[in-house]
Coordinates of C-alpha atoms in Angstrom, one line a residue:
M103 CA 0.0 -2.8 23.1
A104 CA -0.6 -3.9 19.6
G105 CA 2.2 -2.8 17.3
I106 CA 4.6 -2.3 20.2
A107 CA 4.7 -5.8 21.7
G108 CA 4.2 -7.7 18.5
P109 CA 5.9 -11.0 17.7
C110 CA 9.2 -9.4 16.6
S111 CA 10.8 -7.7 19.5
S112 CA 14.1 -8.0 17.8
G113 CA 14.0 -4.4 16.9
V114 CA 15.5 -3.7 20.4
L115 CA 18.6 -5.7 19.4
F116 CA 18.9 -4.3 15.9
R117 CA 18.4 -0.7 16.8
A118 CA 20.9 -0.9 19.6
R119 CA 23.5 -2.4 17.2
E120 CA 22.9 0.3 14.6
A121 CA 23.2 3.1 17.2
G122 CA 26.4 1.5 18.6
G123 CA 24.6 1.1 21.9
N124 CA 25.7 -0.9 24.9
I125 CA 23.5 -3.4 26.5
N126 CA 25.5 -4.5 29.6
G127 CA 28.0 -6.5 27.7
A128 CA 25.4 -8.4 25.6
S129 CA 26.6 -10.2 22.5
M130 CA 24.5 -8.8 19.7
A131 CA 24.1 -10.8 16.5
Q132 CA 23.1 -10.0 12.9
F133 CA 20.7 -12.5 11.3
D134 CA 19.9 -13.4 7.8
G135 CA 16.7 -15.3 7.4
L136 CA 16.8 -16.0 11.2
R137 CA 20.3 -17.5 10.9
Q138 CA 23.2 -15.9 12.6
V139 CA 25.8 -14.6 10.2
E140 CA 27.9 -12.4 12.5
S141 CA 28.1 -11.3 16.1
M142 CA 30.0 -8.7 18.1
H143 CA 30.5 -8.2 21.8
M144 CA 29.8 -5.0 23.5
P145 CA 32.0 -4.1 26.5
V146 CA 30.6 -3.9 29.9
N147 CA 30.6 -0.6 31.8
G148 CA 32.0 -1.6 35.2
N149 CA 30.5 -4.5 36.9
K150 CA 26.9 -3.4 36.7
S151 CA 24.3 -5.7 35.1
N152 CA 20.6 -5.8 35.3
G153 CA 20.7 -9.6 34.8
F154 CA 18.6 -9.5 31.6
A155 CA 21.0 -8.7 28.8
F156 CA 19.8 -9.6 25.3
T157 CA 22.1 -12.3 23.9
S158 CA 22.6 -14.0 20.6
A159 CA 22.8 -17.3 22.4
P160 CA 24.9 -18.9 19.7
K161 CA 25.0 -22.1 21.6
C162 CA 22.2 -23.7 23.6
R163 CA 22.7 -23.7 27.3
T164 CA 22.8 -27.2 28.8
I165 CA 19.4 -27.8 30.3
K166 CA 18.6 -30.9 32.3
A167 CA 15.3 -32.1 31.1
M168 CA 13.5 -34.4 33.5
A169 CA 12.0 -37.3 31.5
S170 CA 8.3 -37.7 32.0
P171 CA 7.1 -40.9 33.5
T172 CA 6.9 -43.6 30.8
V173 CA 3.3 -44.4 30.1
S174 CA 3.1 -48.0 28.8
A175 CA -0.5 -47.9 27.8
P176 CA -1.7 -44.3 27.4
K177 CA -5.4 -43.8 28.2
R178 CA -7.5 -41.2 26.5
E179 CA -10.1 -39.2 28.3
K180 CA -13.4 -41.1 28.7
D181 CA -15.5 -38.6 30.7
P182 CA -18.0 -36.9 28.3
K183 CA -17.8 -33.7 30.4
K184 CA -14.1 -33.5 29.7
R185 CA -13.7 -34.9 26.2
T186 CA -13.4 -32.0 23.8
V187 CA -14.8 -32.2 20.3
I188 CA -14.8 -29.9 17.3
T189 CA -18.3 -28.9 16.2
G190 CA -17.7 -26.0 13.9
M191 CA -15.0 -24.3 11.8
G192 CA -14.8 -20.9 10.2
L193 CA -12.1 -19.0 8.4
V194 CA -11.0 -16.0 6.3
S195 CA -8.1 -16.8 4.0
V196 CA -6.3 -15.9 0.8
F197 CA -8.5 -18.5 -0.8
G198 CA -11.8 -17.0 0.5
S199 CA -14.0 -17.7 3.4
D200 CA -15.5 -21.1 2.5
I201 CA -13.9 -24.1 4.2
D202 CA -14.3 -26.6 1.3
T203 CA -12.9 -24.1 -1.2
F204 CA -10.0 -23.4 1.1
Y205 CA -9.1 -27.0 1.4
N206 CA -9.7 -27.9 -2.2
K207 CA -7.3 -25.1 -3.3
L208 CA -4.7 -26.6 -0.9
L209 CA -5.2 -30.1 -2.3
E210 CA -4.7 -28.7 -5.8
G211 CA -1.4 -27.3 -4.7
E212 CA -2.4 -23.7 -5.7
S213 CA -0.3 -20.9 -4.4
G214 CA -2.1 -17.8 -2.9
I215 CA 1.1 -15.8 -2.9
T216 CA 1.0 -12.7 -5.1
L217 CA 2.5 -9.2 -5.5
I218 CA 1.1 -6.8 -2.9
D219 CA -1.3 -4.2 -4.3
R220 CA -3.0 -3.0 -1.1
F221 CA -0.3 -0.3 -0.8
D222 CA 2.6 0.8 -2.9
A223 CA 5.4 -1.7 -2.1
S224 CA 7.5 -0.8 -5.1
N225 CA 10.3 0.6 -2.9
F226 CA 10.2 -2.3 -0.5
S227 CA 12.8 -5.1 -0.8
V228 CA 9.9 -7.6 -0.4
R229 CA 6.9 -6.9 -2.5
F230 CA 4.7 -10.0 -2.2
A231 CA 2.6 -11.8 0.4
G232 CA -0.5 -14.0 0.9
Q233 CA -2.7 -10.9 0.6
I234 CA -6.5 -11.3 1.0
R235 CA -8.6 -9.7 -1.8
D236 CA -12.3 -9.3 -2.3
F237 CA -13.1 -9.9 1.4
S238 CA -16.7 -9.2 2.4
S239 CA -18.2 -9.1 5.8
K240 CA -21.7 -8.6 4.5
G241 CA -24.2 -10.3 6.8
Y242 CA -21.7 -10.6 9.6
I243 CA -20.7 -6.9 10.5
D244 CA -22.9 -3.9 10.1
G245 CA -21.7 -1.3 7.6
K246 CA -20.9 1.5 10.1
N247 CA -18.7 -0.8 12.3
D248 CA -17.2 -2.4 9.2
R249 CA -15.8 0.9 8.0
R250 CA -14.2 1.6 11.4
L251 CA -12.7 -1.8 12.2
D252 CA -9.2 -2.9 11.6
D253 CA -9.0 -5.8 9.2
C254 CA -7.7 -8.0 12.0
W255 CA -11.0 -7.7 13.8
R256 CA -13.1 -8.0 10.7
Y257 CA -11.4 -11.3 9.8
G258 CA -11.8 -12.6 13.3
I259 CA -15.5 -11.7 13.7
V260 CA -16.4 -13.2 10.3
A261 CA -14.5 -16.4 11.0
G262 CA -15.9 -16.7 14.5
K263 CA -19.5 -16.2 13.3
K264 CA -19.0 -18.7 10.5
A265 CA -17.7 -21.2 13.0
L266 CA -20.8 -20.7 15.1
E267 CA -23.0 -21.2 12.1
D268 CA -21.2 -24.4 11.2
A269 CA -21.8 -25.6 14.7
N270 CA -25.5 -24.9 14.4
L271 CA -25.1 -22.1 16.9
G272 CA -26.7 -19.2 15.0
P273 CA -28.2 -16.2 16.8
Q274 CA -31.6 -17.7 17.3
V275 CA -30.2 -20.9 18.8
L276 CA -27.8 -18.9 21.1
E277 CA -30.7 -17.0 22.5
T278 CA -32.1 -20.2 24.0
M279 CA -28.8 -21.3 25.6
D280 CA -27.0 -20.4 28.8
R281 CA -24.4 -18.0 27.2
T282 CA -22.5 -17.7 30.5
R283 CA -21.3 -21.3 29.6
I284 CA -19.9 -20.2 26.2
G285 CA -16.6 -18.4 26.0
V286 CA -14.3 -16.8 23.4
I287 CA -10.5 -16.9 23.0
V288 CA -9.4 -15.4 19.7
G289 CA -5.8 -14.3 19.9
T290 CA -3.5 -12.3 17.6
G291 CA 0.2 -11.8 17.3
M292 CA 0.1 -8.2 16.2
G293 CA -3.4 -6.8 17.0
G294 CA -4.9 -3.9 15.1
L295 CA -1.7 -2.9 13.4
T296 CA -3.4 -0.6 10.8
A297 CA -5.4 1.2 13.5
F298 CA -2.2 1.6 15.5
S299 CA -0.2 2.9 12.6
A300 CA -3.0 5.3 11.6
G301 CA -3.1 6.7 15.2
V302 CA 0.6 7.3 15.3
E303 CA 0.5 9.0 11.9
S304 CA -2.3 11.3 13.1
L305 CA -0.3 12.2 16.2
I306 CA 2.8 13.0 14.2
Q307 CA 1.2 14.9 11.3
K308 CA -1.8 16.6 13.0
G309 CA -1.3 16.4 16.8
Y310 CA -2.9 14.4 19.5
K311 CA -6.3 16.1 19.2
K312 CA -6.8 14.4 15.8
I313 CA -6.2 10.9 17.1
S314 CA -9.4 8.8 16.6
P315 CA -11.2 7.7 19.8
F316 CA -11.1 4.2 18.3
F317 CA -7.2 4.3 18.2
I318 CA -6.7 2.4 21.5
P319 CA -9.7 0.1 21.4
Y320 CA -9.1 -1.1 17.9
S321 CA -5.3 -1.5 18.4
I322 CA -5.2 -3.6 21.6
T323 CA -4.9 -7.4 21.2
N324 CA -7.9 -8.4 23.3
M325 CA -10.4 -6.8 21.1
G326 CA -11.0 -9.8 18.8
S327 CA -12.5 -11.8 21.6
A328 CA -14.3 -8.9 23.1
L329 CA -16.0 -7.8 19.8
L330 CA -17.1 -11.3 19.0
A331 CA -18.6 -11.7 22.5
I332 CA -20.3 -8.3 22.3
D333 CA -21.9 -9.3 19.0
T334 CA -23.1 -12.7 20.1
G335 CA -23.7 -12.2 23.8
L336 CA -21.3 -14.9 24.9
M337 CA -20.4 -14.4 28.5
G338 CA -18.1 -17.2 29.4
P339 CA -14.3 -17.1 29.7
N340 CA -13.1 -14.3 27.4
Y341 CA -9.6 -13.1 26.8
S342 CA -6.9 -13.1 24.1
I343 CA -3.5 -14.7 24.0
S344 CA -0.6 -13.2 22.1
T345 CA 2.4 -15.5 21.7
A346 CA 3.5 -14.5 18.2
C347 CA 3.1 -17.2 15.6
A348 CA 2.1 -19.8 18.3
T349 CA -0.9 -17.8 19.3
A350 CA -3.8 -19.9 17.9
N351 CA -2.5 -23.2 19.3
Y352 CA -2.1 -21.6 22.7
C353 CA -5.7 -20.5 22.5
F354 CA -6.9 -24.1 21.7
Y355 CA -4.9 -25.4 24.6
A356 CA -6.3 -22.9 27.0
A357 CA -9.9 -23.3 25.8
A358 CA -9.8 -27.1 26.1
N359 CA -8.7 -26.7 29.7
H360 CA -11.6 -24.4 30.5
I361 CA -13.9 -27.2 29.2
R362 CA -12.0 -29.9 31.1
R363 CA -12.3 -27.9 34.3
G364 CA -16.0 -27.5 33.9
E365 CA -15.8 -23.7 33.5
A366 CA -17.4 -23.7 30.0
D367 CA -19.4 -26.1 27.8
I368 CA -18.5 -24.4 24.5
M369 CA -15.5 -22.2 23.5
V370 CA -15.1 -20.2 20.2
V371 CA -11.4 -20.3 19.7
G372 CA -8.6 -19.4 17.2
G373 CA -6.4 -16.7 15.8
T374 CA -6.7 -13.6 13.6
E375 CA -4.1 -11.4 11.9
A376 CA -3.9 -8.6 9.3
A377 CA -0.3 -7.5 9.1
V378 CA 0.1 -7.2 5.3
M379 CA 0.5 -3.4 5.4
P380 CA 3.5 -1.1 5.4
T381 CA 4.4 -1.4 9.1
G382 CA 4.0 -5.1 9.2
V383 CA 5.9 -5.9 6.0
G384 CA 8.6 -3.3 6.8
G385 CA 9.0 -4.6 10.3
F386 CA 9.6 -8.2 9.1
I387 CA 12.0 -7.0 6.4
A388 CA 14.0 -5.3 9.2
C389 CA 14.1 -8.6 11.0
R390 CA 15.6 -10.1 7.8
A391 CA 13.1 -12.9 8.1
L392 CA 11.3 -12.7 4.7
S393 CA 12.0 -14.4 1.4
Q394 CA 13.0 -11.9 -1.3
R395 CA 12.0 -14.0 -4.3
N396 CA 10.1 -11.0 -5.9
D397 CA 10.4 -12.4 -9.4
E398 CA 8.6 -15.7 -8.4
P399 CA 6.3 -15.0 -5.5
H400 CA 4.4 -18.2 -5.9
R401 CA 7.6 -20.2 -5.5
A402 CA 8.9 -18.2 -2.6
S403 CA 7.5 -20.3 0.3
R404 CA 9.3 -23.6 0.1
P405 CA 9.6 -25.5 3.4
W406 CA 12.5 -27.9 3.7
D407 CA 13.8 -27.0 0.2
K408 CA 17.5 -26.2 0.1
D409 CA 16.9 -23.0 -1.8
R410 CA 14.5 -21.5 0.8
D411 CA 15.4 -17.9 1.8
G412 CA 12.8 -16.9 4.4
F413 CA 9.1 -17.0 5.1
V414 CA 6.3 -15.3 3.2
M415 CA 3.8 -13.1 5.1
G416 CA 0.1 -14.1 5.1
E417 CA -3.0 -13.1 6.9
G418 CA -6.5 -14.2 7.8
A419 CA -8.3 -15.9 10.6
G420 CA -9.1 -19.5 11.6
V421 CA -11.6 -20.3 14.4
L422 CA -12.9 -23.6 15.8
V423 CA -15.9 -24.3 18.0
M424 CA -14.6 -26.6 20.8
E425 CA -17.2 -28.2 22.9
S426 CA -17.6 -30.9 25.6
L427 CA -18.8 -34.1 24.2
E428 CA -21.7 -34.1 26.7
S429 CA -22.9 -30.7 25.4
A430 CA -22.5 -31.7 21.8
L431 CA -24.5 -34.9 22.2
N432 CA -27.2 -33.2 24.2
R433 CA -27.9 -30.7 21.5
G434 CA -27.3 -33.0 18.6
A435 CA -24.4 -31.0 17.2
P436 CA -22.3 -32.1 14.2
I437 CA -19.0 -33.6 15.5
I438 CA -16.2 -33.0 13.0
A439 CA -13.2 -34.3 15.0
E440 CA -11.9 -34.6 18.5
Y441 CA -9.3 -32.5 20.3
L442 CA -7.2 -35.0 22.3
G443 CA -4.7 -32.7 24.0
G444 CA -2.0 -30.2 23.7
A445 CA 1.0 -28.6 25.3
V446 CA 3.0 -25.3 25.4
T447 CA 6.7 -24.8 26.3
C448 CA 9.4 -22.2 25.9
D449 CA 12.9 -22.5 24.3
A450 CA 14.3 -20.0 26.8
H451 CA 17.0 -19.4 24.2
H452 CA 16.6 -16.4 21.8
M453 CA 14.1 -13.9 20.6
T454 CA 14.0 -15.2 17.0
D455 CA 16.3 -18.2 16.7
P456 CA 15.2 -21.7 17.6
R457 CA 17.2 -23.9 19.8
S458 CA 19.6 -26.0 17.7
D459 CA 19.1 -29.0 19.9
G460 CA 15.3 -28.8 19.4
L461 CA 14.6 -29.5 23.1
G462 CA 11.8 -27.0 23.5
V463 CA 9.9 -28.4 20.5
S464 CA 10.6 -32.1 21.2
S465 CA 9.5 -31.7 24.8
C466 CA 6.4 -29.9 23.7
I467 CA 5.4 -32.7 21.3
T468 CA 6.0 -35.3 24.0
K469 CA 4.0 -33.3 26.5
S470 CA 1.1 -32.9 24.1
L471 CA 1.0 -36.7 23.5
E472 CA 1.0 -37.3 27.2
D473 CA -1.9 -34.8 27.6
A474 CA -3.8 -36.5 24.8
G475 CA -3.2 -40.0 26.1
V476 CA -1.6 -41.0 22.9
S477 CA 1.6 -43.0 22.2
P478 CA 4.0 -41.7 19.5
E479 CA 3.3 -44.8 17.5
E480 CA -0.3 -43.8 17.0
V481 CA 0.6 -40.5 15.3
N482 CA 0.8 -40.7 11.5
Y483 CA 0.4 -37.1 10.3
V484 CA 2.1 -33.9 11.3
N485 CA 0.9 -30.5 10.0
A486 CA 4.3 -28.8 10.5
H487 CA 5.0 -25.2 11.4
A488 CA 7.4 -25.3 8.4
T489 CA 7.8 -21.6 7.7
S490 CA 10.5 -21.9 5.1
T491 CA 13.2 -20.3 7.2
L492 CA 16.8 -21.5 7.1
A493 CA 17.1 -22.5 10.7
G494 CA 13.5 -23.1 11.7
D495 CA 12.6 -25.9 9.3
L496 CA 15.5 -28.1 10.2
A497 CA 15.2 -27.5 13.9
E498 CA 11.5 -28.6 13.8
F499 CA 12.3 -31.6 11.7
S500 CA 15.1 -32.7 14.1
A501 CA 12.6 -32.4 17.0
I502 CA 10.1 -34.5 15.2
K503 CA 12.7 -37.2 14.6
K504 CA 13.7 -37.1 18.2
V505 CA 10.1 -38.0 19.4
F506 CA 9.0 -40.3 16.6
K507 CA 11.6 -43.1 16.4
D508 CA 9.8 -44.9 13.5
T509 CA 8.7 -42.4 10.9
S510 CA 7.9 -44.9 8.1
E511 CA 4.1 -44.4 8.5
I512 CA 4.3 -40.6 9.2
K513 CA 3.6 -37.9 6.7
I514 CA 4.3 -34.2 7.2
N515 CA 3.3 -31.2 5.2
G516 CA 3.6 -27.4 5.2
T517 CA 0.4 -25.4 4.7
K518 CA 2.4 -22.2 4.6
S519 CA 3.9 -23.2 1.3
M520 CA 0.7 -22.1 -0.3
I521 CA -0.9 -19.5 2.0
G522 CA 2.2 -17.9 3.6
H523 CA 2.7 -17.4 7.3
G524 CA -0.5 -16.1 9.0
L525 CA 1.4 -15.2 12.2
G526 CA -1.1 -15.3 15.0
A527 CA -3.7 -16.8 12.7
A528 CA -1.4 -19.5 11.3
G529 CA -2.3 -22.2 13.9
G530 CA -6.1 -21.6 13.4
L531 CA -5.9 -22.0 9.6
E532 CA -3.6 -25.0 10.0
A533 CA -5.9 -26.7 12.5
I534 CA -8.7 -26.4 9.9
A535 CA -6.4 -28.0 7.3
T536 CA -5.5 -30.7 9.7
I537 CA -9.1 -31.5 10.5
K538 CA -10.0 -31.5 6.8
A539 CA -7.2 -34.0 6.3
I540 CA -8.8 -36.2 8.9
N541 CA -12.3 -35.8 7.4
T542 CA -11.3 -36.3 3.7
G543 CA -8.5 -38.8 3.9
W544 CA -6.4 -36.6 1.6
L545 CA -3.3 -34.6 2.6
H546 CA -2.5 -31.4 0.7
P547 CA 1.0 -31.2 -0.8
T548 CA 3.9 -29.1 0.3
I549 CA 4.6 -27.2 -2.9
N550 CA 7.9 -25.9 -4.2
Q551 CA 9.7 -29.1 -3.1
D552 CA 12.4 -29.0 -5.8
N553 CA 15.6 -29.6 -3.9
L554 CA 14.8 -31.3 -0.6
E555 CA 17.3 -31.0 2.3
P556 CA 19.1 -34.4 2.6
A557 CA 18.4 -34.5 6.3
V558 CA 14.6 -34.5 5.7
T559 CA 13.8 -38.2 5.5
I560 CA 10.1 -38.2 6.2
D561 CA 7.5 -38.0 3.4
T562 CA 6.7 -34.3 3.0
V563 CA 4.0 -34.9 0.5
P564 CA 6.0 -33.1 -2.2
N565 CA 4.1 -31.1 -4.8
V566 CA 1.1 -33.5 -5.2
K567 CA -1.6 -34.4 -2.7
K568 CA -1.7 -37.9 -1.2
Q569 CA -4.4 -40.2 0.1
H570 CA -3.7 -41.0 3.7
E571 CA -6.0 -42.2 6.5
V572 CA -5.2 -40.2 9.5
N573 CA -5.1 -42.0 12.8
V574 CA -3.8 -39.2 15.1
A575 CA -2.5 -35.8 13.9
I576 CA -0.5 -33.1 15.5
S577 CA -0.3 -29.5 14.5
N578 CA 2.8 -27.5 15.4
S579 CA 3.1 -23.7 15.9
F580 CA 6.1 -21.9 17.2
G581 CA 6.6 -18.2 17.8
F582 CA 9.3 -15.5 18.2
G583 CA 10.4 -15.5 21.9
G584 CA 10.7 -19.3 21.8
H585 CA 7.0 -20.0 22.3
N586 CA 6.2 -23.6 21.3
S587 CA 2.7 -25.2 21.0
V588 CA 1.4 -28.5 19.8
V589 CA -2.2 -29.6 19.6
V590 CA -3.5 -33.2 18.9
F591 CA -6.5 -34.0 16.8
A592 CA -8.1 -37.4 15.8
P593 CA -11.2 -38.7 14.1
F594 CA -14.1 -38.7 16.5
S595 CA -15.0 -42.2 17.9
P596 CA -17.9 -42.4 20.4

């Protein structure tokens, strides 16, 4: 359920600690910015154990990783039925809903992080976010539904329809197509959090009879894909994925596999999120995951900087139209870039902390390159997850160094330094930034790079954009629970 099984399940651990609870001898840790600062051990009652105790996992368990067979000359997919290209993009962001405006703002190094004014946050310890303002769904959602919908679904529907328009798949064109061959996978980490919170408030204050009939439908996480399909008549594979902040990349990976297996010709895919509201902000404050730089919001998100103190919440939606090359060529579609491959793995380590050895991430990168038919030497751009957390930034960097032995030609950057962390939408927005880098030959900067960590030895494009011809790019997204995802994009070559 949205709002119950969101990306931060750490509340189980924190509440148990505060109540002095016992979780079968589990070691329960306190975290500051997702870094362990203290731990305590709870005694076991007898010998009983359910085998699933929550643990702080201060040390990574030794896991034997079987090396994948060495591929001396990777071969990319040649079959036009299986090659997957990007033919459309759509977004809703803190910089608006126009793709070029969004990327130009990123290239300029402009921060979209401001003080929250959607609700009274004056008593919150964190009072800023990448809050979207002046959003309009006019022309995409009718007025009656627009008033009812949670922002999570409004963002997703608008981004999805804009992506279809960009792919020359407007309503009139879709009516002439076999829509059973077109699917939708738009995921979310939190779901309709405002709808869920409003329903709970009605229950507590007025009783169950006053709960809106839209409470459940507009809260559950599958509704983004469902509503977009209902509006457009798309009858192909349709579901949502919720893997916290890795959600959108998981969706891209799943959608491409539907195309490769011949189950769909076109997939409308991405992530959407709208958690800049009291429950969302308050929940992440409780996780001790957020920056508290209230006096300088625009300088709060600072990946790889020694003075970083947590991530900054963002919101929005990012959606791609993924299509078989055969389908795109047959209908004369604009081909923006090519999706070469991807991978998903799990850290199997901790609810919020990354593995210190980076095994889950490095293996995910390696598997994505194998799936793409790409050698590490071909990659020269990484759009990093780079959330600005104390532990996460260095763990990701370590994993990147482990896979790419020669990083002299690689550049990495952090989109979240300007728009904040879009949670389930992050991978969608960052995929668009990655593809725009491929198309324009310009990489946006990572802003607020004032005091770089000494261990970070790859060019992070600090503070000012750089011209860079992208050969192959990867985009990383990782989520609470240890969910890792990597997708691989490249310029389209017939």
